[in-house]
Amino acid sequence: MKKLFTNDKFFLAMVLVSILLCIANAIIAIVASTYISVALLAIGYAALCLVLYTSYKNHNKNVMKGIIGALLMLLVVNAAKFILNLSTPGWTEYPALAIISAAVIAFIFINHFVINSNRSASPVNIMLNKIALTLYAIVSIVWSVLDAVYFGGALYIVLSFICAVSIPCIIAVIVCVESRLDAYRLDREEAGWTEETGYPEGYVHEYQKK
């Protein structure tokens, strides 16, 4: 799993799938006209994923951390909005799934700040995020299948399936970046880096090796 989330092809695939599905989500929502807020949210997700990938390629860690925080905040707000709106389709039919998904998003959000609270590697926290992502993906798939069973509206079902794939992919993009940043921390610590002394003489950063 560690190699998967630090694999360049997997990372790019998650970014592209996230952006394309969010754009599709926005187009469908705009055509439906009754889902404008969904369209705006989807566009926001797509834009932030693109900026996150670009900032990673440019090795701008501070921008990466800020964009991850913004993405997670959107996910938290959306989850909270869903929970607080008791009339939302799906909430009254299977509230346990809604609560679990919101709790997982909240955990990943909090864990992001724990990981970045210091400059040391946090492999345990990174692994917890991967487990949380897996749980969220499972819940999303189950939720989407139940939507297909309970609701007859084709448009709602399509949007539900898109969200079932796009949101886990967005989270996967975040986990990919944090896994890579943590791998860099592990590499420099193994080379002798400390917060007090800094990088050892002759240390070559990962991005300089390519």
Short mmCIF file of C-alpha atoms in Angstrom, two decimals:
data_model
loop_
_atom_site.label_atom_id
_atom_site.label_comp_id
_atom_site.label_asym_id
_atom_site.label_seq_id
_atom_site.Cartn_x
_atom_site.Cartn_y
_atom_site.Cartn_z
CA MET A 1 0.00 0.00 0.00
CA LYS A 2 2.92 2.32 0.74
CA LYS A 3 4.29 1.91 -2.80
CA LEU A 4 0.84 2.43 -4.30
CA PHE A 5 0.37 5.87 -2.77
CA THR A 6 3.88 6.97 -3.72
CA ASN A 7 3.53 5.71 -7.29
CA ASP A 8 3.54 8.53 -9.85
CA LYS A 9 1.09 6.85 -12.23
CA PHE A 10 -1.43 6.10 -9.48
CA PHE A 11 -1.16 9.67 -8.20
CA LEU A 12 -1.75 11.15 -11.66
CA ALA A 13 -4.61 8.71 -12.30
CA MET A 14 -6.37 9.77 -9.09
CA VAL A 15 -5.96 13.44 -9.99
CA LEU A 16 -7.33 12.96 -13.51
CA VAL A 17 -10.27 10.80 -12.40
CA SER A 18 -11.14 13.28 -9.65
CA ILE A 19 -11.07 16.27 -12.00
CA LEU A 20 -12.96 14.57 -14.85
CA LEU A 21 -15.68 13.18 -12.58
CA CYS A 22 -16.09 16.52 -10.80
CA ILE A 23 -16.45 18.28 -14.15
CA ALA A 24 -19.02 15.66 -15.22
CA ASN A 25 -20.82 16.16 -11.91
CA ALA A 26 -20.89 19.93 -12.42
CA ILE A 27 -22.19 19.65 -16.00
CA ILE A 28 -24.99 17.27 -15.01
CA ALA A 29 -25.92 19.43 -12.04
CA ILE A 30 -26.01 22.60 -14.18
CA VAL A 31 -28.15 20.89 -16.82
CA ALA A 32 -30.54 19.80 -14.06
CA SER A 33 -30.57 23.44 -12.83
CA THR A 34 -31.85 22.35 -9.41
CA TYR A 35 -28.36 21.27 -8.29
CA ILE A 36 -26.38 24.51 -8.73
CA SER A 37 -24.77 24.21 -5.29
CA VAL A 38 -23.59 20.71 -6.23
CA ALA A 39 -22.06 22.10 -9.44
CA LEU A 40 -20.19 24.86 -7.58
CA LEU A 41 -18.86 22.36 -5.06
CA ALA A 42 -17.72 19.99 -7.81
CA ILE A 43 -15.92 22.83 -9.63
CA GLY A 44 -14.22 23.77 -6.37
CA TYR A 45 -13.02 20.20 -5.87
CA ALA A 46 -11.68 19.98 -9.44
CA ALA A 47 -9.84 23.31 -9.21
CA LEU A 48 -8.24 22.46 -5.86
CA CYS A 49 -7.12 19.02 -7.09
CA LEU A 50 -5.47 20.65 -10.11
CA VAL A 51 -3.71 23.24 -7.95
CA LEU A 52 -2.62 20.54 -5.49
CA TYR A 53 -1.05 18.46 -8.26
CA THR A 54 0.62 21.51 -9.81
CA SER A 55 2.04 22.66 -6.47
CA TYR A 56 3.37 19.16 -5.87
CA LYS A 57 5.12 19.12 -9.24
CA ASN A 58 6.63 22.53 -8.38
CA HIS A 59 7.75 21.26 -4.94
CA ASN A 60 5.83 24.00 -3.12
CA LYS A 61 5.10 22.29 0.19
CA ASN A 62 3.44 25.26 1.86
CA VAL A 63 0.92 25.60 -0.97
CA MET A 64 0.30 21.83 -0.89
CA LYS A 65 -0.51 21.88 2.82
CA GLY A 66 -2.85 24.84 2.41
CA ILE A 67 -4.70 23.28 -0.54
CA ILE A 68 -5.09 19.97 1.33
CA GLY A 69 -6.60 21.91 4.24
CA ALA A 70 -8.99 23.69 1.86
CA LEU A 71 -10.05 20.42 0.20
CA LEU A 72 -10.65 18.75 3.54
CA MET A 73 -12.62 21.75 4.79
CA LEU A 74 -14.92 21.52 1.76
CA LEU A 75 -15.40 17.81 2.41
CA VAL A 76 -16.13 18.44 6.12
CA VAL A 77 -18.60 21.25 5.39
CA ASN A 78 -20.37 19.15 2.77
CA ALA A 79 -20.60 16.18 5.15
CA ALA A 80 -21.87 18.40 7.97
CA LYS A 81 -24.42 20.02 5.67
CA PHE A 82 -25.71 16.60 4.73
CA ILE A 83 -25.98 15.46 8.36
CA LEU A 84 -27.73 18.65 9.49
CA ASN A 85 -30.26 18.55 6.64
CA LEU A 86 -32.52 15.75 7.83
CA SER A 87 -34.58 15.93 4.64
CA THR A 88 -31.63 15.02 2.41
CA PRO A 89 -32.33 11.85 0.38
CA GLY A 90 -30.47 8.93 1.92
CA TRP A 91 -30.16 10.39 5.43
CA THR A 92 -33.46 9.05 6.73
CA GLU A 93 -33.08 5.73 4.86
CA TYR A 94 -29.60 4.82 6.15
CA PRO A 95 -28.26 7.36 8.67
CA ALA A 96 -25.49 5.03 9.84
CA LEU A 97 -23.69 5.39 6.49
CA ALA A 98 -24.03 9.17 6.61
CA ILE A 99 -22.61 9.30 10.14
CA ILE A 100 -19.72 6.94 9.32
CA SER A 101 -18.74 8.88 6.20
CA ALA A 102 -18.88 12.20 8.05
CA ALA A 103 -16.83 10.76 10.94
CA VAL A 104 -14.18 9.44 8.53
CA ILE A 105 -13.89 12.82 6.81
CA ALA A 106 -13.61 14.56 10.19
CA PHE A 107 -10.89 12.10 11.24
CA ILE A 108 -8.84 12.69 8.07
CA PHE A 109 -9.27 16.46 8.54
CA ILE A 110 -7.99 16.36 12.14
CA ASN A 111 -5.24 13.89 11.25
CA HIS A 112 -3.97 16.29 8.57
CA PHE A 113 -3.15 18.84 11.25
CA VAL A 114 -1.64 16.20 13.54
CA ILE A 115 0.67 15.08 10.72
CA ASN A 116 1.75 18.65 10.04
CA SER A 117 2.05 19.72 13.68
CA ASN A 118 5.79 19.00 13.53
CA ARG A 119 8.46 18.26 10.93
CA SER A 120 9.00 14.62 11.90
CA ALA A 121 7.74 11.63 9.92
CA SER A 122 4.33 10.24 10.92
CA PRO A 123 4.04 6.80 9.27
CA VAL A 124 1.36 5.62 11.72
CA ASN A 125 -0.87 8.61 10.98
CA ILE A 126 -0.35 8.14 7.24
CA MET A 127 -1.39 4.49 7.54
CA LEU A 128 -4.49 5.53 9.51
CA ASN A 129 -5.45 7.86 6.65
CA LYS A 130 -5.11 4.98 4.17
CA ILE A 131 -7.36 2.81 6.33
CA ALA A 132 -9.85 5.69 6.64
CA LEU A 133 -9.82 6.13 2.85
CA THR A 134 -10.54 2.43 2.35
CA LEU A 135 -13.44 2.58 4.81
CA TYR A 136 -14.85 5.69 3.14
CA ALA A 137 -14.63 4.08 -0.32
CA ILE A 138 -16.53 1.02 0.92
CA VAL A 139 -19.22 3.16 2.54
CA SER A 140 -19.54 5.27 -0.63
CA ILE A 141 -20.01 2.22 -2.84
CA VAL A 142 -22.60 0.69 -0.49
CA TRP A 143 -24.38 4.05 -0.25
CA SER A 144 -24.48 4.41 -4.04
CA VAL A 145 -25.91 0.92 -4.49
CA LEU A 146 -28.61 1.62 -1.89
CA ASP A 147 -29.45 4.89 -3.68
CA ALA A 148 -29.96 2.93 -6.87
CA VAL A 149 -32.35 0.61 -5.02
CA TYR A 150 -34.30 3.23 -3.05
CA PHE A 151 -34.53 6.11 -5.55
CA GLY A 152 -36.00 5.93 -9.01
CA GLY A 153 -34.64 9.23 -10.36
CA ALA A 154 -31.99 8.44 -12.97
CA LEU A 155 -30.31 11.83 -12.51
CA TYR A 156 -29.93 11.41 -8.76
CA ILE A 157 -28.58 7.88 -9.20
CA VAL A 158 -25.98 9.07 -11.74
CA LEU A 159 -24.85 11.87 -9.43
CA SER A 160 -24.70 9.43 -6.55
CA PHE A 161 -22.46 7.03 -8.49
CA ILE A 162 -20.20 9.89 -9.59
CA CYS A 163 -19.83 11.05 -5.98
CA ALA A 164 -19.24 7.46 -4.86
CA VAL A 165 -16.12 7.38 -7.04
CA SER A 166 -14.98 11.02 -7.16
CA ILE A 167 -14.88 11.76 -3.41
CA PRO A 168 -12.75 8.69 -2.54
CA CYS A 169 -10.45 9.64 -5.45
CA ILE A 170 -10.12 13.18 -4.07
CA ILE A 171 -9.22 11.75 -0.67
CA ALA A 172 -6.76 9.41 -2.41
CA VAL A 173 -5.07 12.44 -4.00
CA ILE A 174 -4.67 13.95 -0.52
CA VAL A 175 -3.31 10.70 0.91
CA CYS A 176 -0.89 10.41 -2.03
CA VAL A 177 0.57 13.85 -1.33
CA GLU A 178 0.81 13.28 2.41
CA SER A 179 2.38 9.84 1.85
CA ARG A 180 5.00 11.40 -0.41
CA LEU A 181 5.76 14.21 2.01
CA ASP A 182 6.11 11.67 4.81
CA ALA A 183 8.41 9.54 2.65
CA TYR A 184 10.64 12.60 2.22
CA ARG A 185 10.67 13.11 5.99
CA LEU A 186 11.62 9.48 6.56
CA ASP A 187 14.39 9.74 3.95
CA ARG A 188 15.98 12.81 5.51
CA GLU A 189 15.69 11.40 9.03
CA GLU A 190 17.45 8.22 7.90
CA ALA A 191 20.15 10.45 6.38
CA GLY A 192 20.71 12.12 9.76
CA TRP A 193 18.44 15.18 9.58
CA THR A 194 17.25 16.70 12.88
CA GLU A 195 15.24 19.84 13.55
CA GLU A 196 18.17 21.26 15.50
CA THR A 197 21.01 20.56 13.05
CA GLY A 198 19.08 20.54 9.79
CA TYR A 199 20.15 18.59 6.71
CA PRO A 200 23.45 16.68 6.80
CA GLU A 201 26.24 17.84 4.52
CA GLY A 202 25.82 16.59 0.96
CA TYR A 203 22.17 15.62 1.41
CA VAL A 204 20.31 15.43 -1.92
CA HIS A 205 16.57 16.17 -1.84
CA GLU A 206 14.28 13.65 -3.50
CA TYR A 207 13.16 16.08 -6.21
CA GLN A 208 16.81 16.82 -7.03
CA LYS A 209 17.49 13.15 -7.77
CA LYS A 210 15.31 13.17 -10.88
#
